[in-house]
Amino acid sequence: QVQLVESGGGLVQAGGSLRLSCAASGRMFRSYAMGWFRQAPGKEREFVAAISWSGSSTYYAASVKGRFTISRDNAKNTVYLQMNSLKHEDTAVYYCAARQLPPGPASYEYDYWGQGTQVTVSS
């Protein structure tokens, strides 16, 4: 069992930056690939980024590649999402998730989810 708690969301102007954190409790965190997803009002949840258990492999949605960076610190049981050059369309609730498979974009393959943190980008 893995519990995930996101933090770091808030209100930021377009062009600004935020860093989201996802703290995991429970054993075997380092054995899970981690992902970030987001859901805007009236839209389906979409993949943002994912990282392998070791941190050696990362994957990004085309819409955030070059602006967002996913990383993890297994000693702290935490995964991060650094978001730069934020745009109004990045406004959403951001969720972190864990899966025992290799990292990927399919939300249904993730076993555990946090409750989300709101990111609002003003234009």
CSV table of C-alpha atoms in Angstrom, one decimal:
chain,number,residue,atom,x,y,z
A,1,GLN,CA,0.0,0.0,0.0
A,2,VAL,CA,1.3,3.4,-0.9
A,3,GLN,CA,-0.2,6.7,0.2
A,4,LEU,CA,0.5,9.8,-1.9
A,5,VAL,CA,0.1,13.5,-0.9
A,6,GLU,CA,0.7,16.3,-3.3
A,7,SER,CA,1.7,19.8,-2.4
A,8,GLY,CA,3.1,23.0,-3.9
A,9,GLY,CA,0.2,24.1,-6.0
A,10,GLY,CA,-1.1,27.6,-6.1
A,11,LEU,CA,-1.7,30.7,-8.2
A,12,VAL,CA,1.0,31.9,-10.5
A,13,GLN,CA,1.2,34.4,-13.4
A,14,ALA,CA,1.8,33.1,-16.9
A,15,GLY,CA,5.5,32.7,-17.5
A,16,GLY,CA,6.1,31.9,-13.9
A,17,SER,CA,7.2,28.7,-12.2
A,18,LEU,CA,6.0,26.2,-9.5
A,19,ARG,CA,7.4,23.0,-8.1
A,20,LEU,CA,5.0,20.3,-7.1
A,21,SER,CA,6.0,17.6,-4.6
A,22,CYS,CA,4.4,14.3,-4.0
A,23,ALA,CA,5.3,12.6,-0.7
A,24,ALA,CA,4.8,8.9,-0.5
A,25,SER,CA,4.4,6.8,2.6
A,26,GLY,CA,4.6,3.0,2.7
A,27,ARG,CA,7.3,0.6,2.0
A,28,MET,CA,8.8,-0.1,-1.4
A,29,PHE,CA,8.4,3.4,-2.8
A,30,ARG,CA,11.6,3.0,-4.8
A,31,SER,CA,10.1,0.0,-6.6
A,32,TYR,CA,7.4,2.1,-8.2
A,33,ALA,CA,7.4,4.2,-11.3
A,34,MET,CA,5.8,7.5,-10.7
A,35,GLY,CA,3.7,9.7,-12.8
A,36,TRP,CA,2.0,13.1,-12.8
A,37,PHE,CA,-1.4,13.7,-14.4
A,38,ARG,CA,-3.6,16.7,-14.6
A,39,GLN,CA,-7.3,17.4,-15.0
A,40,ALA,CA,-8.8,20.7,-16.1
A,41,PRO,CA,-12.4,21.6,-15.6
A,42,GLY,CA,-14.6,19.8,-18.1
A,43,LYS,CA,-11.7,17.8,-19.5
A,44,GLU,CA,-10.5,14.3,-19.1
A,45,ARG,CA,-7.4,13.5,-16.9
A,46,GLU,CA,-4.3,13.6,-19.0
A,47,PHE,CA,-0.7,12.4,-18.7
A,48,VAL,CA,1.9,15.0,-17.9
A,49,ALA,CA,5.2,13.1,-17.0
A,50,ALA,CA,6.5,9.9,-15.7
A,51,ILE,CA,9.7,8.6,-14.2
A,52,SER,CA,11.2,5.2,-13.7
A,53,TRP,CA,11.9,3.7,-10.2
A,54,SER,CA,15.6,4.6,-10.5
A,55,GLY,CA,15.0,8.0,-12.0
A,56,SER,CA,17.1,7.1,-15.1
A,57,SER,CA,14.2,7.3,-17.5
A,58,THR,CA,11.7,10.1,-17.9
A,59,TYR,CA,8.7,10.7,-20.2
A,60,TYR,CA,6.7,13.8,-21.0
A,61,ALA,CA,3.6,14.8,-22.8
A,62,ALA,CA,4.4,16.9,-25.9
A,63,SER,CA,2.5,19.9,-24.4
A,64,VAL,CA,4.9,20.2,-21.4
A,65,LYS,CA,8.2,18.8,-22.9
A,66,GLY,CA,11.0,21.4,-22.4
A,67,ARG,CA,9.0,23.3,-19.8
A,68,PHE,CA,8.4,20.7,-17.1
A,69,THR,CA,10.9,18.4,-15.3
A,70,ILE,CA,10.1,15.3,-13.3
A,71,SER,CA,12.5,14.0,-10.7
A,72,ARG,CA,12.5,11.8,-7.6
A,73,ASP,CA,14.4,11.4,-4.4
A,74,ASN,CA,14.1,7.9,-3.2
A,75,ALA,CA,15.8,8.7,0.1
A,76,LYS,CA,13.0,11.1,0.8
A,77,ASN,CA,10.2,9.1,-0.8
A,78,THR,CA,9.3,12.1,-2.9
A,79,VAL,CA,8.7,12.9,-6.5
A,80,TYR,CA,8.8,16.4,-7.9
A,81,LEU,CA,7.4,18.2,-10.9
A,82,GLN,CA,9.3,21.4,-11.7
A,83,MET,CA,7.0,23.6,-13.9
A,84,ASN,CA,8.6,26.5,-15.8
A,85,SER,CA,7.2,28.9,-18.4
A,86,LEU,CA,3.7,28.2,-17.2
A,87,LYS,CA,0.8,28.9,-19.5
A,88,HIS,CA,-2.9,29.6,-18.8
A,89,GLU,CA,-3.7,26.2,-20.3
A,90,ASP,CA,-1.6,24.5,-17.6
A,91,THR,CA,-4.3,25.3,-15.2
A,92,ALA,CA,-5.6,22.1,-13.7
A,93,VAL,CA,-5.7,19.8,-10.7
A,94,TYR,CA,-2.4,17.9,-10.7
A,95,TYR,CA,-2.2,14.3,-9.4
A,96,CYS,CA,0.7,12.1,-8.7
A,97,ALA,CA,0.4,8.3,-9.1
A,98,ALA,CA,2.4,5.2,-8.6
A,99,ARG,CA,2.6,2.0,-10.6
A,100,GLN,CA,4.7,-1.2,-10.4
A,101,LEU,CA,5.0,-1.4,-14.2
A,102,PRO,CA,7.6,0.6,-16.1
A,103,PRO,CA,6.6,4.2,-16.5
A,104,GLY,CA,4.0,5.1,-19.1
A,105,PRO,CA,1.1,7.5,-19.9
A,106,ALA,CA,-1.8,5.2,-19.3
A,107,SER,CA,-3.7,6.3,-16.2
A,108,TYR,CA,-5.5,3.0,-15.8
A,109,GLU,CA,-2.2,1.2,-15.2
A,110,TYR,CA,-1.4,3.2,-12.1
A,111,ASP,CA,-2.3,1.6,-8.8
A,112,TYR,CA,-2.2,4.5,-6.3
A,113,TRP,CA,-3.3,8.1,-6.6
A,114,GLY,CA,-3.0,11.2,-4.5
A,115,GLN,CA,-5.9,13.6,-4.0
A,116,GLY,CA,-4.4,16.3,-6.2
A,117,THR,CA,-3.2,19.9,-5.9
A,118,GLN,CA,-4.7,22.9,-7.7
A,119,VAL,CA,-2.5,24.9,-10.1
A,120,THR,CA,-3.9,28.1,-11.5
A,121,VAL,CA,-2.1,30.1,-14.1
A,122,SER,CA,-3.4,33.6,-14.6
A,123,SER,CA,-3.0,35.1,-18.1
